[in-house]
Amino acid sequence: MKLQADYIKHSLTPLDFYRHELPEAKLKKDDWNDGGLCPFHSDKKPGSFYVNIETGAYKCFSCGAAGSDVIAFTMNLYGIQFIESLELLTREWRL
């Protein structure tokens, strides 16, 4: 599974992924960006959710949701396990 996870991380850029998952976020091409409202809780306070478009990491300073890459984001967003996240990303992004 490590090979498949590495393949997904190298094939799916965090910038493209977060532009799709967070269409309202104004993402730039460097490091940490304001990701808009947190998708993990009923967020009403802009500026608390950040994504790193180089690594795929994310962090919400309101609810504490955090992860290291787009696979972890997918797991957290849909409440699924690692293998299911790999399958979902592979299917949805045709990897």
Short mmCIF file of N, CA and C in Angstrom, two decimals:
data_model
loop_
_atom_site.label_atom_id
_atom_site.label_comp_id
_atom_site.label_asym_id
_atom_site.label_seq_id
_atom_site.Cartn_x
_atom_site.Cartn_y
_atom_site.Cartn_z
N MET A 1 0.80 -1.20 0.00
CA MET A 1 0.00 0.00 0.00
C MET A 1 0.84 1.27 0.00
N LYS A 2 2.06 1.19 0.57
CA LYS A 2 2.92 2.36 0.60
C LYS A 2 3.21 2.86 -0.81
N LEU A 3 3.44 1.91 -1.74
CA LEU A 3 3.70 2.31 -3.12
C LEU A 3 2.50 3.02 -3.73
N GLN A 4 1.30 2.52 -3.47
CA GLN A 4 0.11 3.16 -4.01
C GLN A 4 -0.09 4.54 -3.38
N ALA A 5 0.14 4.67 -2.08
CA ALA A 5 0.00 5.96 -1.41
C ALA A 5 1.02 6.95 -1.97
N ASP A 6 2.26 6.50 -2.16
CA ASP A 6 3.28 7.38 -2.74
C ASP A 6 2.91 7.80 -4.15
N TYR A 7 2.37 6.86 -4.93
CA TYR A 7 1.95 7.17 -6.30
C TYR A 7 0.86 8.24 -6.30
N ILE A 8 -0.11 8.09 -5.42
CA ILE A 8 -1.20 9.07 -5.34
C ILE A 8 -0.65 10.44 -4.96
N LYS A 9 0.23 10.47 -3.95
CA LYS A 9 0.79 11.76 -3.50
C LYS A 9 1.60 12.44 -4.59
N HIS A 10 2.27 11.66 -5.43
CA HIS A 10 3.08 12.25 -6.50
C HIS A 10 2.26 12.59 -7.74
N SER A 11 1.15 11.89 -7.94
CA SER A 11 0.32 12.12 -9.12
C SER A 11 -0.71 13.23 -8.92
N LEU A 12 -1.13 13.41 -7.70
CA LEU A 12 -2.19 14.37 -7.38
C LEU A 12 -1.58 15.53 -6.61
N THR A 13 -1.43 16.66 -7.27
CA THR A 13 -0.82 17.80 -6.58
C THR A 13 -1.78 18.37 -5.54
N PRO A 14 -1.28 18.74 -4.37
CA PRO A 14 -2.14 19.34 -3.36
C PRO A 14 -2.89 20.58 -3.87
N LEU A 15 -2.24 21.37 -4.72
CA LEU A 15 -2.90 22.56 -5.25
C LEU A 15 -4.15 22.17 -6.04
N ASP A 16 -4.03 21.21 -6.95
CA ASP A 16 -5.19 20.76 -7.73
C ASP A 16 -6.26 20.15 -6.83
N PHE A 17 -5.82 19.33 -5.88
CA PHE A 17 -6.75 18.67 -4.97
C PHE A 17 -7.54 19.69 -4.17
N TYR A 18 -6.86 20.64 -3.54
CA TYR A 18 -7.56 21.62 -2.70
C TYR A 18 -8.38 22.61 -3.52
N ARG A 19 -7.97 22.90 -4.72
CA ARG A 19 -8.82 23.75 -5.58
C ARG A 19 -10.14 23.05 -5.86
N HIS A 20 -10.11 21.75 -5.99
CA HIS A 20 -11.33 20.97 -6.23
C HIS A 20 -12.16 20.83 -4.95
N GLU A 21 -11.52 20.47 -3.85
CA GLU A 21 -12.23 20.22 -2.59
C GLU A 21 -12.67 21.49 -1.88
N LEU A 22 -11.93 22.57 -2.05
CA LEU A 22 -12.22 23.84 -1.38
C LEU A 22 -12.35 24.96 -2.41
N PRO A 23 -13.38 24.90 -3.25
CA PRO A 23 -13.48 25.85 -4.37
C PRO A 23 -13.55 27.32 -3.95
N GLU A 24 -13.97 27.60 -2.74
CA GLU A 24 -14.07 28.99 -2.29
C GLU A 24 -12.74 29.55 -1.78
N ALA A 25 -11.79 28.68 -1.51
CA ALA A 25 -10.50 29.12 -0.97
C ALA A 25 -9.67 29.82 -2.05
N LYS A 26 -9.01 30.88 -1.66
CA LYS A 26 -8.14 31.61 -2.57
C LYS A 26 -6.71 31.11 -2.36
N LEU A 27 -6.35 30.10 -3.15
CA LEU A 27 -5.05 29.45 -2.98
C LEU A 27 -4.01 30.08 -3.90
N LYS A 28 -2.83 30.29 -3.33
CA LYS A 28 -1.71 30.82 -4.09
C LYS A 28 -0.71 29.70 -4.31
N LYS A 29 0.40 30.00 -4.91
CA LYS A 29 1.39 28.96 -5.21
C LYS A 29 2.56 28.97 -4.24
N ASP A 30 2.29 29.03 -2.96
CA ASP A 30 3.37 28.89 -1.99
C ASP A 30 2.84 28.41 -0.66
N ASP A 31 3.52 27.57 -0.02
CA ASP A 31 3.36 27.08 1.34
C ASP A 31 1.93 27.07 1.90
N TRP A 32 1.72 27.63 3.08
CA TRP A 32 0.42 27.60 3.77
C TRP A 32 -0.51 28.69 3.23
N ASN A 33 -1.78 28.30 3.04
CA ASN A 33 -2.80 29.20 2.51
C ASN A 33 -4.06 29.12 3.36
N ASP A 34 -4.78 30.22 3.41
CA ASP A 34 -6.09 30.24 4.05
C ASP A 34 -6.99 29.31 3.24
N GLY A 35 -7.51 28.28 3.87
CA GLY A 35 -8.34 27.31 3.17
C GLY A 35 -9.82 27.62 3.23
N GLY A 36 -10.16 28.80 3.72
CA GLY A 36 -11.57 29.15 3.83
C GLY A 36 -12.17 28.55 5.09
N LEU A 37 -13.46 28.27 5.05
CA LEU A 37 -14.13 27.68 6.21
C LEU A 37 -13.76 26.20 6.33
N CYS A 38 -13.57 25.74 7.54
CA CYS A 38 -13.19 24.36 7.80
C CYS A 38 -14.31 23.42 7.38
N PRO A 39 -13.99 22.39 6.59
CA PRO A 39 -15.02 21.44 6.17
C PRO A 39 -15.34 20.38 7.22
N PHE A 40 -14.66 20.41 8.36
CA PHE A 40 -14.82 19.37 9.37
C PHE A 40 -15.76 19.76 10.51
N HIS A 41 -16.22 20.98 10.55
CA HIS A 41 -17.20 21.40 11.55
C HIS A 41 -17.98 22.58 10.98
N SER A 42 -19.04 22.98 11.63
CA SER A 42 -19.84 24.10 11.12
C SER A 42 -19.12 25.41 11.45
N ASP A 43 -18.12 25.68 10.65
CA ASP A 43 -17.25 26.83 10.85
C ASP A 43 -17.93 28.11 10.36
N LYS A 44 -17.87 29.14 11.18
CA LYS A 44 -18.43 30.44 10.81
C LYS A 44 -17.36 31.52 10.90
N LYS A 45 -16.13 31.09 11.21
CA LYS A 45 -15.05 32.04 11.44
C LYS A 45 -13.95 31.85 10.39
N PRO A 46 -13.98 32.63 9.32
CA PRO A 46 -12.93 32.53 8.31
C PRO A 46 -11.55 32.79 8.92
N GLY A 47 -10.56 32.12 8.37
CA GLY A 47 -9.20 32.34 8.82
C GLY A 47 -8.69 31.33 9.82
N SER A 48 -9.51 30.33 10.14
CA SER A 48 -9.06 29.34 11.11
C SER A 48 -8.56 28.06 10.45
N PHE A 49 -8.85 27.86 9.16
CA PHE A 49 -8.47 26.64 8.46
C PHE A 49 -7.41 26.95 7.41
N TYR A 50 -6.31 26.20 7.47
CA TYR A 50 -5.20 26.41 6.55
C TYR A 50 -4.79 25.11 5.87
N VAL A 51 -4.35 25.23 4.63
CA VAL A 51 -3.82 24.09 3.89
C VAL A 51 -2.45 24.46 3.34
N ASN A 52 -1.59 23.45 3.25
CA ASN A 52 -0.27 23.64 2.68
C ASN A 52 -0.32 23.04 1.28
N ILE A 53 -0.21 23.88 0.27
CA ILE A 53 -0.36 23.39 -1.10
C ILE A 53 0.91 22.78 -1.66
N GLU A 54 1.96 22.73 -0.87
CA GLU A 54 3.16 22.01 -1.28
C GLU A 54 3.15 20.58 -0.76
N THR A 55 2.72 20.40 0.48
CA THR A 55 2.75 19.07 1.10
C THR A 55 1.38 18.41 1.18
N GLY A 56 0.32 19.20 1.16
CA GLY A 56 -1.03 18.67 1.32
C GLY A 56 -1.51 18.69 2.76
N ALA A 57 -0.67 19.12 3.68
CA ALA A 57 -1.06 19.17 5.09
C ALA A 57 -2.19 20.18 5.29
N TYR A 58 -2.95 19.98 6.37
CA TYR A 58 -4.03 20.89 6.71
C TYR A 58 -4.14 21.02 8.21
N LYS A 59 -4.72 22.14 8.67
CA LYS A 59 -4.87 22.38 10.10
C LYS A 59 -6.01 23.37 10.32
N CYS A 60 -6.91 23.01 11.24
CA CYS A 60 -7.96 23.93 11.67
C CYS A 60 -7.64 24.34 13.10
N PHE A 61 -7.51 25.63 13.32
CA PHE A 61 -7.18 26.14 14.64
C PHE A 61 -8.41 26.30 15.52
N SER A 62 -9.61 26.02 14.97
CA SER A 62 -10.83 26.06 15.77
C SER A 62 -11.17 24.68 16.32
N CYS A 63 -11.29 23.68 15.43
CA CYS A 63 -11.71 22.34 15.87
C CYS A 63 -10.55 21.40 16.11
N GLY A 64 -9.35 21.77 15.65
CA GLY A 64 -8.18 20.94 15.87
C GLY A 64 -7.93 19.89 14.81
N ALA A 65 -8.78 19.80 13.78
CA ALA A 65 -8.55 18.83 12.71
C ALA A 65 -7.21 19.13 12.06
N ALA A 66 -6.43 18.07 11.82
CA ALA A 66 -5.12 18.26 11.22
C ALA A 66 -4.69 16.97 10.55
N GLY A 67 -3.87 17.10 9.53
CA GLY A 67 -3.34 15.93 8.84
C GLY A 67 -2.16 16.32 7.98
N SER A 68 -1.49 15.31 7.47
CA SER A 68 -0.23 15.55 6.78
C SER A 68 -0.31 15.56 5.27
N ASP A 69 -1.44 15.12 4.69
CA ASP A 69 -1.51 15.05 3.23
C ASP A 69 -2.96 14.91 2.76
N VAL A 70 -3.13 14.81 1.43
CA VAL A 70 -4.47 14.73 0.85
C VAL A 70 -5.16 13.42 1.20
N ILE A 71 -4.40 12.37 1.47
CA ILE A 71 -4.98 11.09 1.87
C ILE A 71 -5.63 11.25 3.25
N ALA A 72 -4.92 11.88 4.17
CA ALA A 72 -5.46 12.12 5.52
C ALA A 72 -6.67 13.04 5.46
N PHE A 73 -6.64 14.06 4.60
CA PHE A 73 -7.78 14.96 4.44
C PHE A 73 -9.01 14.18 3.99
N THR A 74 -8.84 13.31 3.01
CA THR A 74 -9.93 12.50 2.49
C THR A 74 -10.48 11.57 3.57
N MET A 75 -9.59 10.96 4.34
CA MET A 75 -10.01 10.08 5.43
C MET A 75 -10.87 10.86 6.43
N ASN A 76 -10.40 12.03 6.82
CA ASN A 76 -11.10 12.84 7.81
C ASN A 76 -12.42 13.38 7.26
N LEU A 77 -12.41 13.84 6.02
CA LEU A 77 -13.60 14.44 5.43
C LEU A 77 -14.75 13.44 5.30
N TYR A 78 -14.42 12.23 4.87
CA TYR A 78 -15.46 11.22 4.62
C TYR A 78 -15.58 10.18 5.73
N GLY A 79 -14.75 10.28 6.76
CA GLY A 79 -14.81 9.33 7.87
C GLY A 79 -14.49 7.91 7.45
N ILE A 80 -13.47 7.77 6.60
CA ILE A 80 -13.11 6.45 6.08
C ILE A 80 -11.69 6.09 6.50
N GLN A 81 -11.35 4.83 6.30
CA GLN A 81 -10.03 4.32 6.66
C GLN A 81 -9.03 4.58 5.52
N PHE A 82 -7.76 4.32 5.81
CA PHE A 82 -6.67 4.58 4.87
C PHE A 82 -6.89 3.91 3.51
N ILE A 83 -7.16 2.62 3.51
CA ILE A 83 -7.34 1.88 2.26
C ILE A 83 -8.51 2.44 1.46
N GLU A 84 -9.60 2.74 2.15
CA GLU A 84 -10.77 3.31 1.47
C GLU A 84 -10.44 4.67 0.86
N SER A 85 -9.63 5.44 1.55
CA SER A 85 -9.22 6.75 1.05
C SER A 85 -8.39 6.59 -0.23
N LEU A 86 -7.48 5.63 -0.24
CA LEU A 86 -6.68 5.37 -1.45
C LEU A 86 -7.58 4.98 -2.61
N GLU A 87 -8.53 4.10 -2.34
CA GLU A 87 -9.45 3.64 -3.40
C GLU A 87 -10.29 4.80 -3.92
N LEU A 88 -10.80 5.63 -3.01
CA LEU A 88 -11.62 6.77 -3.42
C LEU A 88 -10.83 7.76 -4.27
N LEU A 89 -9.64 8.10 -3.83
CA LEU A 89 -8.80 9.04 -4.59
C LEU A 89 -8.42 8.46 -5.94
N THR A 90 -8.08 7.19 -5.98
CA THR A 90 -7.71 6.54 -7.24
C THR A 90 -8.89 6.58 -8.21
N ARG A 91 -10.06 6.29 -7.71
CA ARG A 91 -11.27 6.27 -8.55
C ARG A 91 -11.67 7.69 -9.00
N GLU A 92 -11.76 8.61 -8.05
CA GLU A 92 -12.24 9.95 -8.39
C GLU A 92 -11.27 10.74 -9.26
N TRP A 93 -9.97 10.51 -9.07
CA TRP A 93 -8.98 11.27 -9.83
C TRP A 93 -8.42 10.45 -10.99
N ARG A 94 -8.97 9.25 -11.20
CA ARG A 94 -8.55 8.37 -12.29
C ARG A 94 -7.04 8.17 -12.33
N LEU A 95 -6.51 7.77 -11.19
CA LEU A 95 -5.06 7.55 -11.08
C LEU A 95 -4.72 6.10 -11.30
#
